Amino acid sequence: MLSVSPVGEIQTPTALIQTIYEVAVDPDAFDRLVALWGDYLQETIAPAPMLDHSSPAQISLEVSSHLMRSFEILDRLGRTDIEKTDAPGPQISPPEIVVTREGKILSCSHRAKITLLAQIDDSLFGLDMTPESRQRLQIDLAARGEPESSAVYVFFDRTDGHPLPMALEAHQEGQFLLRGLHGAWSEVHDRMLRQMFGLTDAETRLARELLTGVGLKDIAEATGRSIDTLRTQLKAIRRKTYTANQQQLVRIMTGLEALVRDRPEMAQTCPSEHGVLHLRDGRRLAYRCFGPEDGKPCLFIHNMLSGPATLVPIVPFLQTLGLRLICPLRPGFGDSDLDQVCLADPAQAPTRFAEDAVHLLDHLGLGRVVCVGYMSGAVYAFRLAQCSPGRIAAVFTVSGAVPMSQFAQILSMNTRQKIVAMTARFAPGMLPPILRAGIAQIDAGGIDAFIDALHPEESADRAQARSPQHREFLHEGYRQAVTQGHFGFVIDSHHVVRDWSDVCVLGGQPVRMMHGSDDPAVSATSAARFAKDHGFGYREFPKCGQLVLFARTEEILTELAALADAVLPANQG
């Protein structure tokens, strides 16, 4: 608890001081540090309804000195080696389990441990699977012949309850390998369903949604489609695929994954490339491109906790929709050199990046593009459109930041984001040590705790953040973002807690905003008001949070494709 002296001066809590130094040697203490710092900070600020009238926090010299000393300690200790991730993104490794004929688990991959709770020396038959799969596995393992290559056994992912189909193959003498087939569903699978069974686009979409294990009622509520329409489509799917129930349909669809795996020439994966542009002042700007070379070009501007690696799960949709995403890593993130001018004066960052982005477009031979601002990247997207109306045909934001003019906008955030936002706005000098301690937690392998604090149990984003597929790429995006430390975060934080309405005055380009109804950082109320005040298009997705891009990928990218088709020349792409 904080105490107040007779003259009204806030006394320094002992627990906060202890934790400041503890986090320097034990990164797991970061969560406790943030909580104690948040309590202290809220006692020291005197907020006014309008942020411009609020006073800075009166941080005691003792607390600020301790924080800066901890910062120095962390800097002297250095960072553990972290992988550079602006190379092509990782592929999701399927769960794998090696078993004996009796079903004893001899080895299991990390993902099998997470998704199936598999453990060495346990029995395979103790894992969660359908009764029919358990019966067939017992028979097939005991048989002396080679397992059938077309056999599919349906297990269940213990993190979200979704079906996780696996195939059996011979491994070593007397041993067998069970390998997961449930990867990222792509246009390849959609095309095969349409070609092999004559499914319509709407029926294919429903078949894909059923693969996740959800029911028709949940799909209807989540997408706004009529339950009667879905029932009619399901009847058509079962008739065309000769299946009597959802379990048989799952086996058909996962069998397609095995076919794609066995015949890689059918995959036709969406191409990507990466490179580095040397700017005029000698800085390097790393970038990645996803999607077909002739796709409609969209410049994707990432936020402060992600990079291009985070986008890999959405890549399969780009081929279908004819979109090409150009994803520069902003200065200070990943392998893009820090812009020292912006470090000294963060207010210049959006304008400086706008100049860098135009150089990148020139380098790639691109004319007009749609600019996509993701979360805090929205600030940079608007400034780029304002500076270069001849190059930016439209602005499209996803979970985008909005100008902060009222203290209530900060109070509406979830706990972790609120504390960081209050620090950035009222005690910016203390932001580097707080952020540096968070990066130490990530470096030390505490990235799951870091993610869980941003997306707590009650949040709309929890399911996406806990999904093994998305979590792997969230990990990669976070690691990519912190490659150079806290500098990019400090620069971004300067803007997202201020009123940057002046950069929203554009040259007539259309603006379209995509937002989750339960976004924990920028409330839907705040986003909708911003859109209405400026005459921007706005679409809100119910029961979605800040990770709406991954929860409603197809719908959001379809909106982006429609905007690109409307504003870009027919021959561009």
Coordinates of C-alpha atoms in Angstrom, one line a residue:
M1 CA 0.0 0.0 0.0
L2 CA 1.0 3.6 -0.5
S3 CA 1.0 6.0 2.4
V4 CA 0.9 9.8 2.3
S5 CA 3.0 12.0 4.5
P6 CA 1.5 14.9 6.5
V7 CA 2.5 17.3 3.7
G8 CA 0.8 15.2 1.1
E9 CA 4.0 13.7 -0.4
I10 CA 3.5 10.1 -1.6
Q11 CA 5.8 7.7 0.1
T12 CA 7.8 5.1 -1.8
P13 CA 6.5 1.6 -1.3
T14 CA 9.2 -0.8 -0.3
A15 CA 7.8 -3.7 -2.4
L16 CA 8.1 -1.6 -5.6
I17 CA 11.8 -0.8 -4.9
Q18 CA 12.5 -4.4 -4.1
T19 CA 10.9 -5.6 -7.3
I20 CA 12.7 -3.0 -9.4
Y21 CA 15.9 -4.8 -8.6
E22 CA 14.5 -8.3 -8.5
V23 CA 13.4 -8.0 -12.2
A24 CA 17.0 -7.3 -13.2
V25 CA 18.0 -10.8 -12.1
D26 CA 14.7 -12.6 -12.4
P27 CA 12.7 -11.5 -15.5
D28 CA 9.7 -13.5 -14.2
A29 CA 9.2 -10.7 -11.7
F30 CA 8.1 -8.4 -14.5
D31 CA 4.4 -9.0 -14.1
R32 CA 4.7 -8.1 -10.4
L33 CA 6.8 -5.0 -11.2
V34 CA 4.1 -3.7 -13.7
A35 CA 1.3 -4.2 -11.1
L36 CA 3.2 -2.4 -8.4
W37 CA 4.3 0.4 -10.7
G38 CA 0.7 0.8 -11.9
D39 CA -0.5 1.2 -8.4
Y40 CA 2.2 3.8 -7.7
L41 CA 1.6 5.7 -10.9
Q42 CA -2.1 6.0 -10.4
E43 CA -1.5 7.6 -7.0
T44 CA 0.8 10.2 -8.5
I45 CA -1.1 11.5 -11.5
A46 CA -3.7 14.2 -11.5
P47 CA -5.8 13.4 -14.6
A48 CA -8.2 15.9 -16.2
P49 CA -11.0 14.8 -18.5
M50 CA -9.1 16.1 -21.5
L51 CA -5.5 14.7 -21.8
D52 CA -4.1 18.1 -22.9
H53 CA -5.0 19.5 -19.5
S54 CA -3.6 16.6 -17.4
S55 CA -0.5 17.2 -15.3
P56 CA 2.6 14.9 -15.6
A57 CA 3.0 12.3 -12.8
Q58 CA 5.1 13.5 -9.9
I59 CA 7.5 10.6 -9.7
S60 CA 9.8 10.8 -6.7
L61 CA 13.5 11.1 -7.3
E62 CA 14.0 7.9 -5.3
V63 CA 11.7 5.8 -7.5
S64 CA 13.0 7.2 -10.8
S65 CA 16.6 6.7 -9.6
H66 CA 16.0 3.0 -8.7
L67 CA 14.2 2.4 -12.1
M68 CA 17.1 3.9 -14.0
R69 CA 19.7 1.9 -12.1
S70 CA 17.7 -1.3 -12.8
F71 CA 17.7 -0.2 -16.5
E72 CA 21.5 0.2 -16.4
I73 CA 21.9 -3.3 -14.8
L74 CA 19.9 -4.9 -17.6
D75 CA 21.8 -3.1 -20.2
R76 CA 25.2 -4.2 -18.7
L77 CA 23.9 -7.8 -18.4
G78 CA 23.1 -7.6 -22.1
R79 CA 20.6 -9.8 -23.9
T80 CA 20.5 -13.4 -24.7
D81 CA 21.0 -14.2 -28.4
I82 CA 17.7 -13.9 -30.3
E83 CA 17.1 -15.1 -33.8
K84 CA 16.8 -12.5 -36.5
T85 CA 13.4 -13.1 -38.0
D86 CA 13.1 -11.0 -41.1
A87 CA 14.0 -14.2 -43.1
P88 CA 11.0 -16.2 -44.4
G89 CA 8.6 -17.1 -41.6
P90 CA 8.5 -20.5 -39.9
Q91 CA 6.0 -23.2 -40.9
I92 CA 3.8 -24.7 -38.2
S93 CA 5.3 -28.0 -37.1
P94 CA 2.6 -30.7 -36.7
P95 CA 2.4 -32.7 -33.5
E96 CA 4.3 -35.9 -33.7
I97 CA 4.3 -39.0 -31.4
V98 CA 6.4 -42.2 -31.7
V99 CA 4.8 -45.2 -30.1
T100 CA 5.3 -49.0 -29.8
R101 CA 2.8 -51.6 -31.0
E102 CA 1.3 -51.6 -27.5
G103 CA 0.7 -47.8 -27.7
K104 CA 3.5 -46.8 -25.2
I105 CA 4.7 -43.3 -26.1
L106 CA 8.5 -43.3 -26.8
S107 CA 8.9 -39.7 -27.8
C108 CA 6.7 -36.7 -28.6
S109 CA 7.2 -33.3 -30.1
H110 CA 6.8 -30.1 -28.1
R111 CA 3.6 -29.3 -29.9
A112 CA 2.2 -32.8 -29.1
K113 CA 2.9 -32.1 -25.4
I114 CA 1.0 -28.8 -25.6
T115 CA -1.9 -29.7 -27.8
L116 CA -2.5 -33.4 -26.7
L117 CA -0.8 -33.4 -23.3
A118 CA 1.3 -36.3 -24.5
Q119 CA 4.1 -37.5 -22.2
I120 CA 6.9 -40.0 -22.7
D121 CA 6.1 -43.5 -21.2
D122 CA 2.3 -42.7 -21.0
S123 CA -0.2 -44.7 -23.1
L124 CA -1.3 -43.3 -26.4
F125 CA -4.8 -44.6 -25.6
G126 CA -5.0 -42.3 -22.6
L127 CA -5.1 -39.2 -25.0
D128 CA -8.3 -37.6 -26.0
M129 CA -9.6 -39.1 -29.2
T130 CA -12.8 -40.4 -30.7
P131 CA -13.9 -43.9 -29.6
E132 CA -13.8 -45.0 -33.2
S133 CA -10.2 -43.8 -33.6
R134 CA -9.1 -45.5 -30.4
Q135 CA -10.6 -48.8 -31.5
R136 CA -9.0 -48.6 -35.0
L137 CA -5.6 -47.6 -33.6
Q138 CA -5.5 -50.6 -31.3
I139 CA -6.2 -52.9 -34.3
D140 CA -3.8 -51.1 -36.7
L141 CA -0.9 -50.9 -34.3
A142 CA -1.2 -54.6 -33.4
A143 CA -1.3 -55.6 -37.1
R144 CA 1.9 -56.8 -38.7
G145 CA 1.5 -55.1 -42.0
E146 CA 2.2 -51.5 -43.0
P147 CA -0.5 -49.0 -41.8
E148 CA -2.9 -47.7 -44.5
S149 CA -1.7 -44.4 -45.8
S150 CA -5.3 -43.1 -46.1
A151 CA -6.2 -43.9 -42.5
V152 CA -7.0 -40.8 -40.4
Y153 CA -7.4 -40.9 -36.6
V154 CA -9.2 -37.9 -34.9
F155 CA -7.7 -36.7 -31.7
F156 CA -8.8 -33.5 -29.8
D157 CA -6.7 -30.5 -29.1
R158 CA -6.7 -30.0 -25.3
T159 CA -6.2 -26.3 -25.6
D160 CA -9.3 -25.5 -27.5
G161 CA -11.2 -28.8 -28.0
H162 CA -10.9 -28.7 -31.8
P163 CA -10.4 -31.9 -33.8
L164 CA -6.8 -32.7 -34.5
P165 CA -6.6 -35.5 -37.1
M166 CA -3.4 -37.6 -37.3
A167 CA -2.0 -40.2 -39.7
L168 CA 0.0 -43.3 -38.8
E169 CA 3.2 -44.4 -40.6
A170 CA 6.0 -47.0 -39.9
H171 CA 8.9 -45.5 -38.1
Q172 CA 11.6 -48.0 -36.9
E173 CA 11.3 -51.7 -36.4
G174 CA 8.4 -52.2 -34.0
Q175 CA 7.7 -48.4 -33.8
F176 CA 5.2 -46.1 -35.4
L177 CA 4.9 -42.4 -36.0
L178 CA 1.7 -40.5 -35.5
R179 CA 1.8 -37.2 -37.3
G180 CA -0.8 -34.4 -37.2
L181 CA -2.5 -33.4 -40.4
H182 CA -4.3 -30.4 -39.2
G183 CA -2.3 -27.5 -40.6
A184 CA -3.4 -24.1 -41.9
W185 CA -6.3 -24.6 -44.2
S186 CA -5.6 -22.9 -47.6
E187 CA -7.1 -22.2 -51.0
V188 CA -5.6 -25.5 -52.1
H189 CA -8.0 -27.4 -49.9
D190 CA -10.9 -25.2 -50.9
R191 CA -10.1 -25.8 -54.6
M192 CA -10.0 -29.5 -54.1
L193 CA -13.3 -29.6 -52.3
R194 CA -14.9 -27.6 -55.2
Q195 CA -13.3 -29.8 -57.9
M196 CA -13.7 -33.2 -56.3
F197 CA -17.2 -32.7 -54.8
G198 CA -18.7 -29.8 -56.7
L199 CA -19.2 -27.6 -53.6
T200 CA -20.1 -24.0 -54.0
D201 CA -18.0 -21.2 -52.5
A202 CA -20.5 -20.8 -49.6
E203 CA -20.6 -24.6 -49.0
T204 CA -16.8 -24.8 -49.0
R205 CA -16.6 -22.0 -46.5
L206 CA -19.1 -23.8 -44.2
A207 CA -17.2 -27.1 -44.5
R208 CA -14.0 -25.3 -43.5
E209 CA -15.7 -23.7 -40.5
L210 CA -17.0 -27.1 -39.4
L211 CA -13.5 -28.4 -39.3
T212 CA -12.8 -26.3 -36.2
G213 CA -15.4 -28.3 -34.3
V214 CA -18.0 -25.5 -33.9
G215 CA -21.7 -26.1 -34.4
L216 CA -24.1 -24.4 -36.8
K217 CA -25.5 -22.2 -34.1
D218 CA -22.1 -20.8 -33.1
I219 CA -21.2 -20.2 -36.8
A220 CA -24.5 -18.4 -37.4
E221 CA -24.0 -16.1 -34.3
A222 CA -20.4 -15.4 -35.2
T223 CA -21.0 -14.6 -38.9
G224 CA -24.5 -13.2 -38.9
R225 CA -25.7 -15.9 -41.4
S226 CA -29.1 -17.5 -41.1
I227 CA -29.2 -20.8 -39.3
D228 CA -31.7 -22.1 -41.8
T229 CA -29.4 -21.2 -44.7
L230 CA -26.5 -23.0 -42.9
R231 CA -28.7 -26.1 -42.4
T232 CA -29.6 -26.1 -46.1
Q233 CA -25.9 -25.8 -47.1
L234 CA -24.9 -28.6 -44.7
K235 CA -27.4 -30.9 -46.2
A236 CA -25.9 -30.1 -49.7
I237 CA -22.4 -30.7 -48.4
R238 CA -23.3 -34.1 -46.9
R239 CA -25.1 -35.1 -50.1
K240 CA -22.2 -34.1 -52.3
T241 CA -19.5 -35.6 -50.1
Y242 CA -21.4 -38.8 -49.3
T243 CA -21.0 -38.2 -45.5
A244 CA -23.7 -38.8 -42.9
N245 CA -22.3 -36.7 -40.0
Q246 CA -19.7 -34.1 -39.1
Q247 CA -17.2 -36.7 -38.0
Q248 CA -17.1 -38.2 -41.5
L249 CA -16.8 -34.8 -43.0
V250 CA -13.8 -34.0 -40.8
R251 CA -12.2 -37.2 -42.0
I252 CA -12.8 -36.3 -45.7
M253 CA -11.3 -32.9 -45.2
T254 CA -8.3 -34.0 -43.3
G255 CA -7.7 -36.6 -46.0
L256 CA -7.3 -33.8 -48.4
E257 CA -4.5 -32.4 -46.2
A258 CA -2.8 -35.8 -46.5
L259 CA -3.2 -35.6 -50.3
V260 CA -1.6 -32.2 -50.4
R261 CA 1.3 -33.4 -48.2
D262 CA 1.9 -36.4 -50.4
R263 CA 1.6 -34.5 -53.6
P264 CA 3.5 -31.2 -53.0
E265 CA 3.0 -30.1 -56.6
M266 CA -0.6 -29.5 -55.7
A267 CA 0.2 -27.0 -53.0
Q268 CA 1.0 -24.0 -55.2
T269 CA 1.9 -22.1 -52.1
C270 CA 1.6 -18.3 -52.0
P271 CA 5.0 -16.8 -52.9
S272 CA 6.9 -14.5 -50.6
E273 CA 10.1 -12.7 -50.8
H274 CA 12.3 -10.7 -48.4
G275 CA 14.9 -8.0 -48.9
V276 CA 16.7 -5.0 -47.5
L277 CA 16.6 -1.5 -49.0
H278 CA 19.5 0.8 -48.4
L279 CA 18.1 4.3 -47.8
R280 CA 19.8 7.6 -48.8
D281 CA 21.1 8.3 -45.3
G282 CA 22.7 4.8 -45.1
R283 CA 20.1 3.2 -43.0
R284 CA 18.7 -0.3 -43.9
L285 CA 15.0 -0.9 -44.3
A286 CA 14.1 -4.6 -44.2
Y287 CA 10.9 -5.8 -45.8
R288 CA 8.9 -8.8 -46.8
C289 CA 6.3 -9.3 -49.5
F290 CA 3.5 -11.9 -49.4
G291 CA 1.1 -12.9 -52.1
P292 CA 1.0 -13.2 -55.9
E293 CA 3.3 -10.9 -57.8
D294 CA 0.3 -9.7 -59.9
G295 CA -1.9 -9.1 -56.8
K296 CA -3.2 -5.7 -55.9
P297 CA -0.4 -4.0 -53.9
C298 CA -1.1 -3.1 -50.3
L299 CA 1.6 -1.6 -48.0
F300 CA 1.1 -3.2 -44.6
I301 CA 2.4 -1.1 -41.6
H302 CA 2.9 -3.3 -38.5
N303 CA 2.3 -2.3 -34.9
M304 CA 4.8 -2.1 -32.0
L305 CA 4.4 -5.8 -31.0
S306 CA 4.6 -7.5 -34.3
G307 CA 6.4 -7.8 -37.6
P308 CA 5.9 -9.6 -40.9
A309 CA 6.3 -13.0 -39.3
T310 CA 3.0 -12.5 -37.5
L311 CA 1.2 -12.4 -40.9
V312 CA 2.1 -15.9 -42.1
P313 CA -1.3 -17.5 -41.0
I314 CA -3.2 -15.1 -43.3
V315 CA -1.0 -15.7 -46.4
P316 CA -3.2 -18.5 -47.9
F317 CA -6.1 -16.1 -48.3
L318 CA -4.0 -13.7 -50.4
Q319 CA -3.8 -16.0 -53.4
T320 CA -7.5 -16.4 -53.5
L321 CA -8.3 -12.7 -53.2
G322 CA -5.5 -11.4 -55.4
L323 CA -3.7 -9.3 -52.8
R324 CA 0.0 -8.7 -52.4
L325 CA 1.2 -7.3 -49.0
I326 CA 4.4 -5.3 -48.9
C327 CA 5.5 -5.3 -45.2
P328 CA 8.4 -3.0 -44.3
L329 CA 9.9 -3.3 -40.8
R330 CA 9.8 0.2 -39.4
P331 CA 13.0 1.8 -38.1
G332 CA 14.1 0.2 -34.8
F333 CA 12.2 -3.0 -35.4
G334 CA 13.6 -6.3 -36.6
D335 CA 16.6 -5.7 -38.9
S336 CA 15.6 -2.2 -39.9
D337 CA 18.1 0.3 -38.6
L338 CA 17.0 2.7 -35.8
D339 CA 16.4 6.3 -37.0
Q340 CA 18.5 8.3 -34.6
V341 CA 16.6 11.5 -35.6
C342 CA 13.3 9.9 -34.3
L343 CA 14.9 8.6 -31.2
A344 CA 15.9 12.2 -30.3
D345 CA 12.5 13.6 -31.5
P346 CA 9.8 11.0 -31.6
A347 CA 7.3 13.5 -33.1
Q348 CA 9.2 13.3 -36.4
A349 CA 8.8 9.5 -36.8
P350 CA 5.6 9.3 -38.9
T351 CA 6.9 11.9 -41.4
R352 CA 10.3 10.2 -41.6
F353 CA 8.8 6.8 -42.1
A354 CA 6.5 8.3 -44.9
E355 CA 9.7 9.2 -46.7
D356 CA 11.2 5.7 -46.2
A357 CA 8.0 4.1 -47.5
V358 CA 8.0 6.1 -50.7
H359 CA 11.6 5.0 -51.3
L360 CA 10.5 1.4 -50.8
L361 CA 7.6 1.8 -53.3
D362 CA 10.0 3.3 -55.8
H363 CA 12.5 0.5 -55.2
L364 CA 9.8 -2.1 -55.9
G365 CA 8.5 -0.3 -59.0
L366 CA 5.1 0.3 -57.5
G367 CA 2.8 3.3 -58.2
R368 CA -0.4 3.7 -56.2
V369 CA -1.1 1.3 -53.3
V370 CA -3.6 0.9 -50.5
C371 CA -2.0 1.6 -47.1
V372 CA -2.9 -0.8 -44.3
G373 CA -2.4 0.4 -40.7
Y374 CA -2.3 -2.4 -38.2
M375 CA -3.0 -1.3 -34.6
S376 CA -0.4 1.5 -33.8
G377 CA 0.7 1.3 -37.4
A378 CA -2.5 3.4 -38.2
V379 CA -0.7 6.6 -37.1
Y380 CA 2.0 6.0 -39.8
A381 CA -0.6 4.9 -42.4
F382 CA -2.5 8.2 -42.1
R383 CA 0.6 10.3 -42.1
L384 CA 1.9 8.5 -45.2
A385 CA -1.4 9.1 -47.0
Q386 CA -1.3 12.7 -46.0
C387 CA 2.3 13.2 -47.2
S388 CA 1.9 11.2 -50.5
P389 CA -1.7 11.4 -51.8
G390 CA -0.4 10.5 -55.3
R391 CA 1.0 7.2 -54.0
I392 CA -1.6 6.2 -51.4
A393 CA -5.0 5.5 -53.0
A394 CA -6.8 4.6 -49.7
V395 CA -6.2 3.9 -46.0
F396 CA -7.4 0.6 -44.4
T397 CA -7.0 0.1 -40.7
V398 CA -7.3 -3.1 -38.6
S399 CA -7.7 -2.7 -34.9
G400 CA -6.2 0.8 -35.6
A401 CA -5.1 3.3 -33.0
V402 CA -7.2 6.5 -32.9
P403 CA -6.2 9.9 -31.6
M404 CA -6.2 10.1 -27.8
S405 CA -7.8 13.3 -26.5
Q406 CA -9.7 12.1 -23.4
F407 CA -8.4 10.4 -20.2
A408 CA -11.4 8.0 -20.4
Q409 CA -9.8 6.4 -23.5
I410 CA -6.9 5.3 -21.5
L411 CA -9.1 4.1 -18.6
S412 CA -11.0 1.8 -21.0
M413 CA -7.9 -0.2 -21.7
N414 CA -7.1 -3.6 -20.1
T415 CA -4.8 -3.4 -17.1
R416 CA -1.4 -4.1 -18.8
Q417 CA -2.0 -1.7 -21.7
K418 CA -3.5 0.9 -19.4
I419 CA -0.4 1.0 -17.2
V420 CA 2.0 1.3 -20.2
A421 CA -0.2 4.0 -21.8
M422 CA -0.3 6.0 -18.5
T423 CA 3.5 5.7 -18.3
A424 CA 4.0 6.9 -21.9
R425 CA 1.6 9.8 -21.3
F426 CA 2.4 10.9 -17.8
A427 CA 5.9 9.6 -17.1
P428 CA 7.6 9.0 -20.4
G429 CA 11.0 9.1 -18.9
M430 CA 10.2 5.9 -17.0
L431 CA 9.0 4.0 -20.0
P432 CA 12.4 2.7 -21.2
P433 CA 13.2 0.8 -17.9
I434 CA 9.7 -0.7 -17.8
L435 CA 9.8 -1.7 -21.5
R436 CA 13.4 -3.0 -21.1
A437 CA 12.2 -5.3 -18.2
G438 CA 9.5 -6.6 -20.4
I439 CA 11.9 -7.5 -23.1
A440 CA 14.1 -9.3 -20.6
Q441 CA 11.0 -11.4 -19.8
I442 CA 10.6 -12.2 -23.5
D443 CA 14.3 -13.0 -23.9
A444 CA 14.2 -15.3 -20.9
G445 CA 11.5 -17.5 -22.3
G446 CA 8.6 -15.8 -20.6
I447 CA 6.9 -14.8 -23.8
D448 CA 3.8 -16.8 -22.9
A449 CA 3.3 -14.9 -19.7
F450 CA 3.8 -11.7 -21.6
I451 CA 1.1 -12.6 -24.1
D452 CA -1.3 -13.8 -21.4
A453 CA -1.0 -10.5 -19.6
L454 CA -2.0 -8.7 -22.8
H455 CA -4.9 -11.1 -23.4
P456 CA -6.2 -12.3 -20.0
E457 CA -8.6 -15.1 -19.4
E458 CA -11.7 -12.9 -19.7
S459 CA -10.7 -11.1 -23.0
A460 CA -12.2 -11.7 -26.4
D461 CA -8.7 -12.4 -27.7
R462 CA -7.9 -15.3 -25.4
A463 CA -9.0 -18.0 -27.8
Q464 CA -6.8 -16.6 -30.6
A465 CA -3.9 -15.9 -28.3
R466 CA -4.0 -19.5 -26.9
S467 CA -4.4 -21.2 -30.3
P468 CA -1.2 -23.1 -30.9
Q469 CA -1.2 -22.0 -34.6
H470 CA -1.6 -18.3 -33.8
R471 CA 0.6 -18.4 -30.7
E472 CA 3.6 -19.6 -32.7
F473 CA 3.4 -16.7 -35.0
L474 CA 2.7 -14.2 -32.1
H475 CA 5.9 -15.5 -30.6
E476 CA 7.8 -14.9 -33.9
G477 CA 6.2 -11.4 -34.3
Y478 CA 7.2 -10.4 -30.7
R479 CA 10.7 -11.7 -31.1
Q480 CA 11.0 -9.8 -34.4
A481 CA 9.7 -6.6 -32.8
V482 CA 12.2 -6.6 -30.0
T483 CA 15.3 -7.5 -32.0
Q484 CA 16.8 -4.1 -31.3
G485 CA 15.3 -3.6 -27.9
H486 CA 12.9 -1.0 -26.6
F487 CA 13.6 2.0 -28.9
G488 CA 10.8 1.4 -31.4
F489 CA 8.3 1.0 -28.6
V490 CA 9.3 4.3 -27.0
I491 CA 8.9 6.1 -30.3
D492 CA 5.5 4.5 -31.0
S493 CA 4.2 5.1 -27.5
H494 CA 4.8 8.8 -27.9
H495 CA 2.1 8.9 -30.6
V496 CA -0.5 6.4 -29.5
V497 CA -1.3 8.3 -26.3
R498 CA -1.7 11.7 -28.0
D499 CA -4.2 13.5 -30.1
W500 CA -2.8 13.1 -33.7
S501 CA -6.0 14.2 -35.4
D502 CA -4.0 16.7 -37.6
V503 CA -2.6 13.8 -39.6
C504 CA -6.1 12.5 -40.4
V505 CA -6.8 15.4 -42.9
L506 CA -6.2 13.6 -46.2
G507 CA -6.4 14.5 -49.8
G508 CA -9.7 12.8 -50.5
Q509 CA -8.6 9.2 -50.2
P510 CA -11.2 6.8 -48.8
V511 CA -10.6 5.3 -45.3
R512 CA -12.0 2.0 -44.2
M513 CA -11.7 0.9 -40.5
M514 CA -12.1 -2.7 -39.2
H515 CA -12.5 -3.1 -35.5
G516 CA -13.4 -5.7 -32.9
S517 CA -16.3 -4.9 -30.6
D518 CA -14.3 -5.9 -27.5
D519 CA -10.9 -4.4 -28.4
P520 CA -9.0 -4.0 -25.1
A521 CA -6.7 -1.2 -26.3
V522 CA -9.0 1.0 -28.4
S523 CA -12.6 0.7 -27.4
A524 CA -15.1 0.2 -30.2
T525 CA -16.9 3.3 -28.9
S526 CA -13.8 5.4 -29.4
A527 CA -13.1 3.9 -32.8
A528 CA -16.7 4.3 -34.1
R529 CA -16.7 8.0 -32.9
F530 CA -13.4 8.7 -34.7
A531 CA -14.8 7.2 -37.9
K532 CA -18.0 9.1 -37.7
D533 CA -16.3 12.4 -36.9
H534 CA -14.1 12.1 -40.0
G535 CA -16.6 10.4 -42.4
F536 CA -14.6 7.2 -42.6
G537 CA -16.1 3.8 -43.4
Y538 CA -16.3 1.6 -40.3
R539 CA -17.1 -2.1 -39.7
E540 CA -17.3 -3.6 -36.3
F541 CA -17.0 -7.4 -35.7
P542 CA -19.0 -8.7 -32.7
K543 CA -17.3 -10.8 -30.0
C544 CA -13.8 -10.0 -31.4
G545 CA -10.9 -8.2 -29.7
Q546 CA -7.6 -6.7 -30.9
L547 CA -6.7 -9.9 -32.7
V548 CA -9.7 -9.6 -35.0
L549 CA -7.5 -10.0 -38.1
F550 CA -6.9 -13.6 -37.1
A551 CA -10.4 -14.2 -35.8
R552 CA -12.1 -13.0 -39.0
T553 CA -9.3 -13.2 -41.6
E554 CA -11.4 -14.0 -44.7
E555 CA -14.0 -11.2 -44.1
I556 CA -11.4 -8.5 -43.4
L557 CA -9.2 -9.4 -46.3
T558 CA -12.3 -9.6 -48.6
E559 CA -13.1 -6.0 -47.5
L560 CA -9.5 -5.0 -48.3
A561 CA -9.6 -6.6 -51.7
A562 CA -12.9 -4.8 -52.5
L563 CA -11.3 -1.5 -51.5
A564 CA -8.2 -2.2 -53.6
D565 CA -10.3 -3.1 -56.6
A566 CA -12.2 0.1 -56.3
V567 CA -9.3 2.5 -56.0
L568 CA -6.4 0.9 -57.9
P569 CA -6.1 0.7 -61.7
A570 CA -7.4 -2.5 -63.3
N571 CA -4.0 -3.2 -64.8
Q572 CA -2.1 -2.7 -61.5
G573 CA -1.0 -5.8 -59.7

